[in-house]
Amino acid sequence: MEESAEIITETAGTADLWMAKGIDFVTDYGPKILGAIAIYLIGSWVIKKLIGAVRKVLTKGNYDESLQSFLLNLLSWGLKIFLIIMVISKLGVETTSFAAILAAAGLAVGLALQGSLSNFAGGVLIMIFKPYKIGDLVEAQGVLGNVKEIEIFTTKLITPQNKLAIVPNGAMANGNIINYTAEGKMRVDTTVGIGYGEDMKKAKEVLLEMLVANPLVLKDPAPSVNVEALADSSVNLAVRPYCKPEDYWDVYFATIEGSKLALDKAKIEIPYPHEVQINK
């Protein structure tokens, strides 16, 4: 019985000790934790409102959409880092010590993430020199697509197959870029072959009439049809209409289909491989 009483007394003492420690912890750190949570919630709300206000200002100022996206991303990251520092400071961590730790960590991370820093620098260069903007049709790093978004570290492209391609800004800034939209017009290159026995002049006229009849084909520069090559079994004609970048694929497919229909109507043969079977 005495042993049981001693165990009960020790257990009660331990519980009282832990209860006292819990009360001390809540008393000492409770206000700090609640304050940190309040700062985080209020700060997140303020950042959201501030980003929205800056977005409205940039939109009203008719700033380039690519620049808007880049600046908003940069501002958002900067404000969030500042908010995290404030929250940590509220929890009792010395900001000077934290700044030193952050600087050391930043150096280590910077060395480890040189590629990311290169991508950030590439994003800045893209914003300054503007080789492309949102909506442009570009070809870079082996990818062809319309620019959907220019972020701090990457550029997002939508390919003709409606796939999302994410290309690092460092590679975009330091590599070759073909911007099909910059000049406002594109040439569609197609080749049509006719038989050697056909009227070449008539074929050129028929194909040119077909191009002119297409409302998506630009009048300036004017479309052209010229002899491209004297191939083994055909005279190849270079059919070259111009169009707006957004109409490229429509004009491309219409030119191929229209060439076949126009030549058939004019009874001009398009050569194709023949097989001759000889029976002995």
PDB file of C-alpha atoms in Angstrom:
ATOM      1  CA  MET A   1       0.000   0.000   0.000  1.00  0.00           C
ATOM      2  CA  GLU A   2       2.823   2.351   0.897  1.00  0.00           C
ATOM      3  CA  GLU A   3       4.501   1.625  -2.471  1.00  0.00           C
ATOM      4  CA  SER A   4       1.248   2.348  -4.316  1.00  0.00           C
ATOM      5  CA  ALA A   5       0.867   5.614  -2.438  1.00  0.00           C
ATOM      6  CA  GLU A   6       4.427   6.597  -3.352  1.00  0.00           C
ATOM      7  CA  ILE A   7       3.808   5.801  -7.060  1.00  0.00           C
ATOM      8  CA  ILE A   8       0.616   7.858  -7.029  1.00  0.00           C
ATOM      9  CA  THR A   9       2.441  10.723  -5.346  1.00  0.00           C
ATOM     10  CA  GLU A  10       5.306  10.598  -7.888  1.00  0.00           C
ATOM     11  CA  THR A  11       2.857  10.471 -10.815  1.00  0.00           C
ATOM     12  CA  ALA A  12       0.916  13.408  -9.449  1.00  0.00           C
ATOM     13  CA  GLY A  13       4.152  15.320  -8.952  1.00  0.00           C
ATOM     14  CA  THR A  14       5.266  14.601 -12.525  1.00  0.00           C
ATOM     15  CA  ALA A  15       1.880  15.664 -13.902  1.00  0.00           C
ATOM     16  CA  ASP A  16       2.028  18.887 -11.877  1.00  0.00           C
ATOM     17  CA  LEU A  17       5.552  19.517 -13.176  1.00  0.00           C
ATOM     18  CA  TRP A  18       4.526  19.037 -16.808  1.00  0.00           C
ATOM     19  CA  MET A  19       1.417  21.128 -16.253  1.00  0.00           C
ATOM     20  CA  ALA A  20       3.552  23.926 -14.823  1.00  0.00           C
ATOM     21  CA  LYS A  21       5.955  23.705 -17.765  1.00  0.00           C
ATOM     22  CA  GLY A  22       3.013  23.760 -20.174  1.00  0.00           C
ATOM     23  CA  ILE A  23       1.572  26.840 -18.509  1.00  0.00           C
ATOM     24  CA  ASP A  24       4.992  28.547 -18.592  1.00  0.00           C
ATOM     25  CA  PHE A  25       5.400  27.679 -22.278  1.00  0.00           C
ATOM     26  CA  VAL A  26       1.961  29.043 -23.149  1.00  0.00           C
ATOM     27  CA  THR A  27       2.629  32.144 -21.059  1.00  0.00           C
ATOM     28  CA  ASP A  28       6.041  32.766 -22.612  1.00  0.00           C
ATOM     29  CA  TYR A  29       5.475  31.701 -26.240  1.00  0.00           C
ATOM     30  CA  GLY A  30       1.715  31.773 -26.678  1.00  0.00           C
ATOM     31  CA  PRO A  31       1.487  35.520 -27.390  1.00  0.00           C
ATOM     32  CA  LYS A  32       4.484  35.301 -29.738  1.00  0.00           C
ATOM     33  CA  ILE A  33       2.985  32.404 -31.691  1.00  0.00           C
ATOM     34  CA  LEU A  34      -0.420  34.084 -31.892  1.00  0.00           C
ATOM     35  CA  GLY A  35       1.263  37.326 -32.928  1.00  0.00           C
ATOM     36  CA  ALA A  36       3.285  35.538 -35.603  1.00  0.00           C
ATOM     37  CA  ILE A  37       0.147  33.862 -36.961  1.00  0.00           C
ATOM     38  CA  ALA A  38      -1.667  37.216 -36.969  1.00  0.00           C
ATOM     39  CA  ILE A  39       1.244  38.896 -38.782  1.00  0.00           C
ATOM     40  CA  TYR A  40       1.307  36.110 -41.371  1.00  0.00           C
ATOM     41  CA  LEU A  41      -2.436  36.240 -42.030  1.00  0.00           C
ATOM     42  CA  ILE A  42      -2.611  40.046 -42.153  1.00  0.00           C
ATOM     43  CA  GLY A  43       0.598  40.251 -44.188  1.00  0.00           C
ATOM     44  CA  SER A  44      -0.676  37.711 -46.726  1.00  0.00           C
ATOM     45  CA  TRP A  45      -3.887  39.719 -47.089  1.00  0.00           C
ATOM     46  CA  VAL A  46      -1.946  42.968 -47.516  1.00  0.00           C
ATOM     47  CA  ILE A  47       0.379  41.379 -50.114  1.00  0.00           C
ATOM     48  CA  LYS A  48      -2.609  40.082 -52.081  1.00  0.00           C
ATOM     49  CA  LYS A  49      -4.257  43.519 -52.064  1.00  0.00           C
ATOM     50  CA  LEU A  50      -0.988  45.267 -52.936  1.00  0.00           C
ATOM     51  CA  ILE A  51      -0.300  42.925 -55.857  1.00  0.00           C
ATOM     52  CA  GLY A  52      -3.849  43.531 -57.107  1.00  0.00           C
ATOM     53  CA  ALA A  53      -3.384  47.308 -56.863  1.00  0.00           C
ATOM     54  CA  VAL A  54      -0.045  47.201 -58.705  1.00  0.00           C
ATOM     55  CA  ARG A  55      -1.602  44.992 -61.385  1.00  0.00           C
ATOM     56  CA  LYS A  56      -4.359  47.578 -61.938  1.00  0.00           C
ATOM     57  CA  VAL A  57      -1.810  50.404 -62.182  1.00  0.00           C
ATOM     58  CA  LEU A  58       0.285  48.489 -64.724  1.00  0.00           C
ATOM     59  CA  THR A  59      -2.811  47.573 -66.731  1.00  0.00           C
ATOM     60  CA  LYS A  60      -4.060  51.166 -66.810  1.00  0.00           C
ATOM     61  CA  GLY A  61      -0.586  52.327 -67.816  1.00  0.00           C
ATOM     62  CA  ASN A  62      -0.698  50.017 -70.856  1.00  0.00           C
ATOM     63  CA  TYR A  63       2.570  48.374 -69.855  1.00  0.00           C
ATOM     64  CA  ASP A  64       3.711  45.381 -71.851  1.00  0.00           C
ATOM     65  CA  GLU A  65       1.968  42.216 -70.647  1.00  0.00           C
ATOM     66  CA  SER A  66       5.277  40.367 -70.377  1.00  0.00           C
ATOM     67  CA  LEU A  67       6.741  43.134 -68.214  1.00  0.00           C
ATOM     68  CA  GLN A  68       3.634  43.140 -66.020  1.00  0.00           C
ATOM     69  CA  SER A  69       3.897  39.420 -65.358  1.00  0.00           C
ATOM     70  CA  PHE A  70       7.619  39.617 -64.599  1.00  0.00           C
ATOM     71  CA  LEU A  71       7.350  42.609 -62.230  1.00  0.00           C
ATOM     72  CA  LEU A  72       4.379  41.128 -60.374  1.00  0.00           C
ATOM     73  CA  ASN A  73       6.216  37.828 -59.862  1.00  0.00           C
ATOM     74  CA  LEU A  74       9.305  39.649 -58.618  1.00  0.00           C
ATOM     75  CA  LEU A  75       7.283  41.876 -56.266  1.00  0.00           C
ATOM     76  CA  SER A  76       5.337  38.910 -54.916  1.00  0.00           C
ATOM     77  CA  TRP A  77       8.493  36.927 -54.091  1.00  0.00           C
ATOM     78  CA  GLY A  78      10.150  39.941 -52.446  1.00  0.00           C
ATOM     79  CA  LEU A  79       7.139  40.726 -50.251  1.00  0.00           C
ATOM     80  CA  LYS A  80       6.736  37.097 -49.206  1.00  0.00           C
ATOM     81  CA  ILE A  81      10.394  36.876 -48.133  1.00  0.00           C
ATOM     82  CA  PHE A  82       9.980  40.108 -46.135  1.00  0.00           C
ATOM     83  CA  LEU A  83       6.846  38.695 -44.496  1.00  0.00           C
ATOM     84  CA  ILE A  84       8.662  35.499 -43.493  1.00  0.00           C
ATOM     85  CA  ILE A  85      11.434  37.576 -41.878  1.00  0.00           C
ATOM     86  CA  MET A  86       8.822  39.529 -39.897  1.00  0.00           C
ATOM     87  CA  VAL A  87       7.142  36.320 -38.720  1.00  0.00           C
ATOM     88  CA  ILE A  88      10.451  34.798 -37.608  1.00  0.00           C
ATOM     89  CA  SER A  89      11.360  38.040 -35.841  1.00  0.00           C
ATOM     90  CA  LYS A  90       8.059  37.984 -33.960  1.00  0.00           C
ATOM     91  CA  LEU A  91       8.849  34.458 -32.729  1.00  0.00           C
ATOM     92  CA  GLY A  92      11.919  35.831 -30.977  1.00  0.00           C
ATOM     93  CA  VAL A  93      14.658  35.079 -33.476  1.00  0.00           C
ATOM     94  CA  GLU A  94      17.135  37.951 -33.725  1.00  0.00           C
ATOM     95  CA  THR A  95      16.839  39.501 -37.166  1.00  0.00           C
ATOM     96  CA  THR A  96      20.537  40.352 -37.240  1.00  0.00           C
ATOM     97  CA  SER A  97      21.453  36.744 -36.551  1.00  0.00           C
ATOM     98  CA  PHE A  98      18.821  35.602 -38.983  1.00  0.00           C
ATOM     99  CA  ALA A  99      20.163  37.999 -41.615  1.00  0.00           C
ATOM    100  CA  ALA A 100      23.659  36.566 -41.145  1.00  0.00           C
ATOM    101  CA  ILE A 101      22.324  33.025 -41.387  1.00  0.00           C
ATOM    102  CA  LEU A 102      20.264  34.010 -44.427  1.00  0.00           C
ATOM    103  CA  ALA A 103      23.313  35.573 -46.085  1.00  0.00           C
ATOM    104  CA  ALA A 104      25.414  32.470 -45.457  1.00  0.00           C
ATOM    105  CA  ALA A 105      22.602  30.231 -46.639  1.00  0.00           C
ATOM    106  CA  GLY A 106      22.104  32.493 -49.632  1.00  0.00           C
ATOM    107  CA  LEU A 107      25.763  32.138 -50.588  1.00  0.00           C
ATOM    108  CA  ALA A 108      25.599  28.366 -50.288  1.00  0.00           C
ATOM    109  CA  VAL A 109      22.331  28.170 -52.189  1.00  0.00           C
ATOM    110  CA  GLY A 110      23.675  30.596 -54.782  1.00  0.00           C
ATOM    111  CA  LEU A 111      26.667  28.374 -55.435  1.00  0.00           C
ATOM    112  CA  ALA A 112      24.421  25.334 -55.627  1.00  0.00           C
ATOM    113  CA  LEU A 113      21.854  27.038 -57.834  1.00  0.00           C
ATOM    114  CA  GLN A 114      24.024  28.886 -60.321  1.00  0.00           C
ATOM    115  CA  GLY A 115      21.719  27.714 -63.078  1.00  0.00           C
ATOM    116  CA  SER A 116      18.708  29.315 -61.392  1.00  0.00           C
ATOM    117  CA  LEU A 117      20.596  32.596 -60.964  1.00  0.00           C
ATOM    118  CA  SER A 118      21.499  32.407 -64.629  1.00  0.00           C
ATOM    119  CA  ASN A 119      17.826  31.912 -65.440  1.00  0.00           C
ATOM    120  CA  PHE A 120      16.923  34.942 -63.308  1.00  0.00           C
ATOM    121  CA  ALA A 121      19.522  37.048 -65.124  1.00  0.00           C
ATOM    122  CA  GLY A 122      18.152  35.710 -68.411  1.00  0.00           C
ATOM    123  CA  GLY A 123      14.654  36.802 -67.391  1.00  0.00           C
ATOM    124  CA  VAL A 124      15.928  40.311 -66.674  1.00  0.00           C
ATOM    125  CA  LEU A 125      17.667  40.452 -70.077  1.00  0.00           C
ATOM    126  CA  ILE A 126      14.488  39.302 -71.805  1.00  0.00           C
ATOM    127  CA  MET A 127      12.554  42.091 -70.079  1.00  0.00           C
ATOM    128  CA  ILE A 128      15.155  44.678 -71.106  1.00  0.00           C
ATOM    129  CA  PHE A 129      15.763  43.699 -74.734  1.00  0.00           C
ATOM    130  CA  LYS A 130      12.314  42.149 -75.405  1.00  0.00           C
ATOM    131  CA  PRO A 131      13.197  39.584 -78.092  1.00  0.00           C
ATOM    132  CA  TYR A 132       9.627  38.324 -77.686  1.00  0.00           C
ATOM    133  CA  LYS A 133       6.467  39.081 -75.729  1.00  0.00           C
ATOM    134  CA  ILE A 134       3.386  37.194 -74.606  1.00  0.00           C
ATOM    135  CA  GLY A 135       1.440  35.902 -77.612  1.00  0.00           C
ATOM    136  CA  ASP A 136       4.412  35.831 -80.015  1.00  0.00           C
ATOM    137  CA  LEU A 137       5.106  32.702 -82.043  1.00  0.00           C
ATOM    138  CA  VAL A 138       8.761  31.837 -81.405  1.00  0.00           C
ATOM    139  CA  GLU A 139      11.173  28.999 -82.003  1.00  0.00           C
ATOM    140  CA  ALA A 140      13.950  28.513 -79.457  1.00  0.00           C
ATOM    141  CA  GLN A 141      15.841  25.639 -77.851  1.00  0.00           C
ATOM    142  CA  GLY A 142      14.222  23.222 -80.306  1.00  0.00           C
ATOM    143  CA  VAL A 143      10.703  24.272 -79.290  1.00  0.00           C
ATOM    144  CA  LEU A 144       8.130  26.038 -81.476  1.00  0.00           C
ATOM    145  CA  GLY A 145       5.155  27.672 -79.786  1.00  0.00           C
ATOM    146  CA  ASN A 146       3.253  30.763 -78.696  1.00  0.00           C
ATOM    147  CA  VAL A 147       4.553  32.544 -75.603  1.00  0.00           C
ATOM    148  CA  LYS A 148       2.026  32.009 -72.803  1.00  0.00           C
ATOM    149  CA  GLU A 149       3.903  33.518 -69.871  1.00  0.00           C
ATOM    150  CA  ILE A 150       7.317  34.979 -69.019  1.00  0.00           C
ATOM    151  CA  GLU A 151       8.167  34.190 -65.402  1.00  0.00           C
ATOM    152  CA  ILE A 152      11.215  35.030 -63.283  1.00  0.00           C
ATOM    153  CA  PHE A 153      13.094  31.844 -64.146  1.00  0.00           C
ATOM    154  CA  THR A 154      11.261  30.309 -67.118  1.00  0.00           C
ATOM    155  CA  THR A 155       9.265  31.056 -70.246  1.00  0.00           C
ATOM    156  CA  LYS A 156       6.139  29.008 -70.954  1.00  0.00           C
ATOM    157  CA  LEU A 157       5.273  28.154 -74.571  1.00  0.00           C
ATOM    158  CA  ILE A 158       2.151  26.526 -76.018  1.00  0.00           C
ATOM    159  CA  THR A 159       3.156  24.281 -78.921  1.00  0.00           C
ATOM    160  CA  PRO A 160       0.985  23.706 -82.036  1.00  0.00           C
ATOM    161  CA  GLN A 161      -0.018  20.370 -80.436  1.00  0.00           C
ATOM    162  CA  ASN A 162      -1.354  22.366 -77.422  1.00  0.00           C
ATOM    163  CA  LYS A 163       1.433  21.100 -75.176  1.00  0.00           C
ATOM    164  CA  LEU A 164       2.970  23.272 -72.465  1.00  0.00           C
ATOM    165  CA  ALA A 165       6.742  23.690 -72.903  1.00  0.00           C
ATOM    166  CA  ILE A 166       8.710  25.295 -70.044  1.00  0.00           C
ATOM    167  CA  VAL A 167      12.086  26.654 -71.173  1.00  0.00           C
ATOM    168  CA  PRO A 168      14.688  28.171 -68.773  1.00  0.00           C
ATOM    169  CA  ASN A 169      15.202  31.896 -69.303  1.00  0.00           C
ATOM    170  CA  GLY A 170      18.993  31.481 -69.216  1.00  0.00           C
ATOM    171  CA  ALA A 171      18.871  29.262 -72.277  1.00  0.00           C
ATOM    172  CA  MET A 172      16.328  31.550 -73.968  1.00  0.00           C
ATOM    173  CA  ALA A 173      18.463  34.659 -73.406  1.00  0.00           C
ATOM    174  CA  ASN A 174      21.746  33.044 -74.490  1.00  0.00           C
ATOM    175  CA  GLY A 175      20.457  30.947 -77.404  1.00  0.00           C
ATOM    176  CA  ASN A 176      19.096  31.619 -80.870  1.00  0.00           C
ATOM    177  CA  ILE A 177      15.499  32.837 -81.028  1.00  0.00           C
ATOM    178  CA  ILE A 178      13.347  32.988 -84.151  1.00  0.00           C
ATOM    179  CA  ASN A 179      10.384  35.319 -83.644  1.00  0.00           C
ATOM    180  CA  TYR A 180       7.810  34.669 -86.356  1.00  0.00           C
ATOM    181  CA  THR A 181       5.441  37.352 -85.066  1.00  0.00           C
ATOM    182  CA  ALA A 182       7.785  40.333 -84.786  1.00  0.00           C
ATOM    183  CA  GLU A 183       7.407  41.475 -88.421  1.00  0.00           C
ATOM    184  CA  GLY A 184       3.637  40.926 -88.463  1.00  0.00           C
ATOM    185  CA  LYS A 185       3.704  38.630 -91.524  1.00  0.00           C
ATOM    186  CA  MET A 186       5.032  35.186 -92.447  1.00  0.00           C
ATOM    187  CA  ARG A 187       5.777  33.370 -95.684  1.00  0.00           C
ATOM    188  CA  VAL A 188       4.242  29.930 -96.121  1.00  0.00           C
ATOM    189  CA  ASP A 189       6.597  27.634 -98.051  1.00  0.00           C
ATOM    190  CA  THR A 190       5.011  24.811-100.030  1.00  0.00           C
ATOM    191  CA  THR A 191       6.150  22.890-103.109  1.00  0.00           C
ATOM    192  CA  VAL A 192       3.889  21.455-105.819  1.00  0.00           C
ATOM    193  CA  GLY A 193       5.103  19.205-108.625  1.00  0.00           C
ATOM    194  CA  ILE A 194       3.646  18.983-112.139  1.00  0.00           C
ATOM    195  CA  GLY A 195       4.462  16.608-114.991  1.00  0.00           C
ATOM    196  CA  TYR A 196       7.098  17.498-117.564  1.00  0.00           C
ATOM    197  CA  GLY A 197       4.503  17.309-120.309  1.00  0.00           C
ATOM    198  CA  GLU A 198       2.180  19.894-118.678  1.00  0.00           C
ATOM    199  CA  ASP A 199       1.863  23.583-119.507  1.00  0.00           C
ATOM    200  CA  MET A 200       4.137  25.155-116.881  1.00  0.00           C
ATOM    201  CA  LYS A 201       2.961  28.724-117.531  1.00  0.00           C
ATOM    202  CA  LYS A 202      -0.693  27.733-117.161  1.00  0.00           C
ATOM    203  CA  ALA A 203       0.064  25.824-113.954  1.00  0.00           C
ATOM    204  CA  LYS A 204       1.713  28.899-112.461  1.00  0.00           C
ATOM    205  CA  GLU A 205      -1.299  31.060-113.374  1.00  0.00           C
ATOM    206  CA  VAL A 206      -3.758  28.546-111.914  1.00  0.00           C
ATOM    207  CA  LEU A 207      -1.873  28.300-108.629  1.00  0.00           C
ATOM    208  CA  LEU A 208      -1.453  32.072-108.368  1.00  0.00           C
ATOM    209  CA  GLU A 209      -5.197  32.588-108.904  1.00  0.00           C
ATOM    210  CA  MET A 210      -5.863  30.069-106.147  1.00  0.00           C
ATOM    211  CA  LEU A 211      -3.619  32.014-103.739  1.00  0.00           C
ATOM    212  CA  VAL A 212      -5.132  35.401-104.571  1.00  0.00           C
ATOM    213  CA  ALA A 213      -8.633  34.020-103.991  1.00  0.00           C
ATOM    214  CA  ASN A 214      -7.769  33.086-100.382  1.00  0.00           C
ATOM    215  CA  PRO A 215      -8.802  36.012 -98.098  1.00  0.00           C
ATOM    216  CA  LEU A 216      -6.165  35.043 -95.535  1.00  0.00           C
ATOM    217  CA  VAL A 217      -3.329  35.499 -98.041  1.00  0.00           C
ATOM    218  CA  LEU A 218      -1.810  38.992 -97.850  1.00  0.00           C
ATOM    219  CA  LYS A 219      -1.714  41.242-100.902  1.00  0.00           C
ATOM    220  CA  ASP A 220       1.537  42.850 -99.724  1.00  0.00           C
ATOM    221  CA  PRO A 221       3.938  41.142-100.062  1.00  0.00           C
ATOM    222  CA  ALA A 222       2.248  39.549-103.043  1.00  0.00           C
ATOM    223  CA  PRO A 223       2.142  35.741-103.311  1.00  0.00           C
ATOM    224  CA  SER A 224       4.399  34.113-105.874  1.00  0.00           C
ATOM    225  CA  VAL A 225       4.733  30.867-107.841  1.00  0.00           C
ATOM    226  CA  ASN A 226       8.143  30.064-109.330  1.00  0.00           C
ATOM    227  CA  VAL A 227      10.019  27.063-110.694  1.00  0.00           C
ATOM    228  CA  GLU A 228      12.016  25.637-107.814  1.00  0.00           C
ATOM    229  CA  ALA A 229      13.624  22.562-109.345  1.00  0.00           C
ATOM    230  CA  LEU A 230      13.626  20.206-112.299  1.00  0.00           C
ATOM    231  CA  ALA A 231      13.280  16.956-110.386  1.00  0.00           C
ATOM    232  CA  ASP A 232      13.559  13.399-111.671  1.00  0.00           C
ATOM    233  CA  SER A 233       9.888  13.006-112.533  1.00  0.00           C
ATOM    234  CA  SER A 234       8.353  16.452-112.002  1.00  0.00           C
ATOM    235  CA  VAL A 235       8.783  20.171-112.386  1.00  0.00           C
ATOM    236  CA  ASN A 236       8.612  21.502-108.823  1.00  0.00           C
ATOM    237  CA  LEU A 237       6.892  24.841-108.312  1.00  0.00           C
ATOM    238  CA  ALA A 238       7.585  26.924-105.196  1.00  0.00           C
ATOM    239  CA  VAL A 239       4.193  28.209-104.004  1.00  0.00           C
ATOM    240  CA  ARG A 240       4.840  31.124-101.620  1.00  0.00           C
ATOM    241  CA  PRO A 241       1.907  33.034-100.066  1.00  0.00           C
ATOM    242  CA  TYR A 242       2.297  35.490 -97.141  1.00  0.00           C
ATOM    243  CA  CYS A 243      -0.066  35.698 -94.197  1.00  0.00           C
ATOM    244  CA  LYS A 244      -0.391  36.908 -90.615  1.00  0.00           C
ATOM    245  CA  PRO A 245       1.371  34.676 -88.053  1.00  0.00           C
ATOM    246  CA  GLU A 246      -1.908  33.619 -86.461  1.00  0.00           C
ATOM    247  CA  ASP A 247      -3.215  32.439 -89.881  1.00  0.00           C
ATOM    248  CA  TYR A 248      -0.127  30.381 -90.757  1.00  0.00           C
ATOM    249  CA  TRP A 249      -1.562  26.869 -90.395  1.00  0.00           C
ATOM    250  CA  ASP A 250      -4.877  27.785 -92.024  1.00  0.00           C
ATOM    251  CA  VAL A 251      -3.057  29.175 -95.064  1.00  0.00           C
ATOM    252  CA  TYR A 252      -0.599  26.274 -95.128  1.00  0.00           C
ATOM    253  CA  PHE A 253      -3.275  23.566 -95.273  1.00  0.00           C
ATOM    254  CA  ALA A 254      -5.512  25.620 -97.588  1.00  0.00           C
ATOM    255  CA  THR A 255      -2.603  26.070-100.015  1.00  0.00           C
ATOM    256  CA  ILE A 256      -1.858  22.350-100.187  1.00  0.00           C
ATOM    257  CA  GLU A 257      -5.512  21.376-100.660  1.00  0.00           C
ATOM    258  CA  GLY A 258      -6.231  24.284-102.993  1.00  0.00           C
ATOM    259  CA  SER A 259      -3.255  23.423-105.212  1.00  0.00           C
ATOM    260  CA  LYS A 260      -4.530  19.892-105.750  1.00  0.00           C
ATOM    261  CA  LEU A 261      -8.090  21.018-106.501  1.00  0.00           C
ATOM    262  CA  ALA A 262      -7.011  23.873-108.807  1.00  0.00           C
ATOM    263  CA  LEU A 263      -4.638  21.678-110.847  1.00  0.00           C
ATOM    264  CA  ASP A 264      -7.237  18.907-111.129  1.00  0.00           C
ATOM    265  CA  LYS A 265      -9.799  21.413-112.358  1.00  0.00           C
ATOM    266  CA  ALA A 266      -7.337  22.701-114.970  1.00  0.00           C
ATOM    267  CA  LYS A 267      -6.544  19.079-115.957  1.00  0.00           C
ATOM    268  CA  ILE A 268      -2.877  19.512-115.079  1.00  0.00           C
ATOM    269  CA  GLU A 269      -1.314  16.280-113.875  1.00  0.00           C
ATOM    270  CA  ILE A 270       0.503  16.001-110.568  1.00  0.00           C
ATOM    271  CA  PRO A 271       2.955  13.120-111.109  1.00  0.00           C
ATOM    272  CA  TYR A 272       3.058  10.175-108.747  1.00  0.00           C
ATOM    273  CA  PRO A 273       5.049   6.904-108.739  1.00  0.00           C
ATOM    274  CA  HIS A 274       3.897   4.248-111.244  1.00  0.00           C
ATOM    275  CA  GLU A 275       4.607   0.558-111.235  1.00  0.00           C
ATOM    276  CA  VAL A 276       4.899  -1.383-114.459  1.00  0.00           C
ATOM    277  CA  GLN A 277       4.494  -5.170-114.313  1.00  0.00           C
ATOM    278  CA  ILE A 278       5.928  -7.179-117.213  1.00  0.00           C
ATOM    279  CA  ASN A 279       4.628 -10.713-117.717  1.00  0.00           C
ATOM    280  CA  LYS A 280       6.714 -13.078-119.849  1.00  0.00           C
TER     281      LYS A 280
END
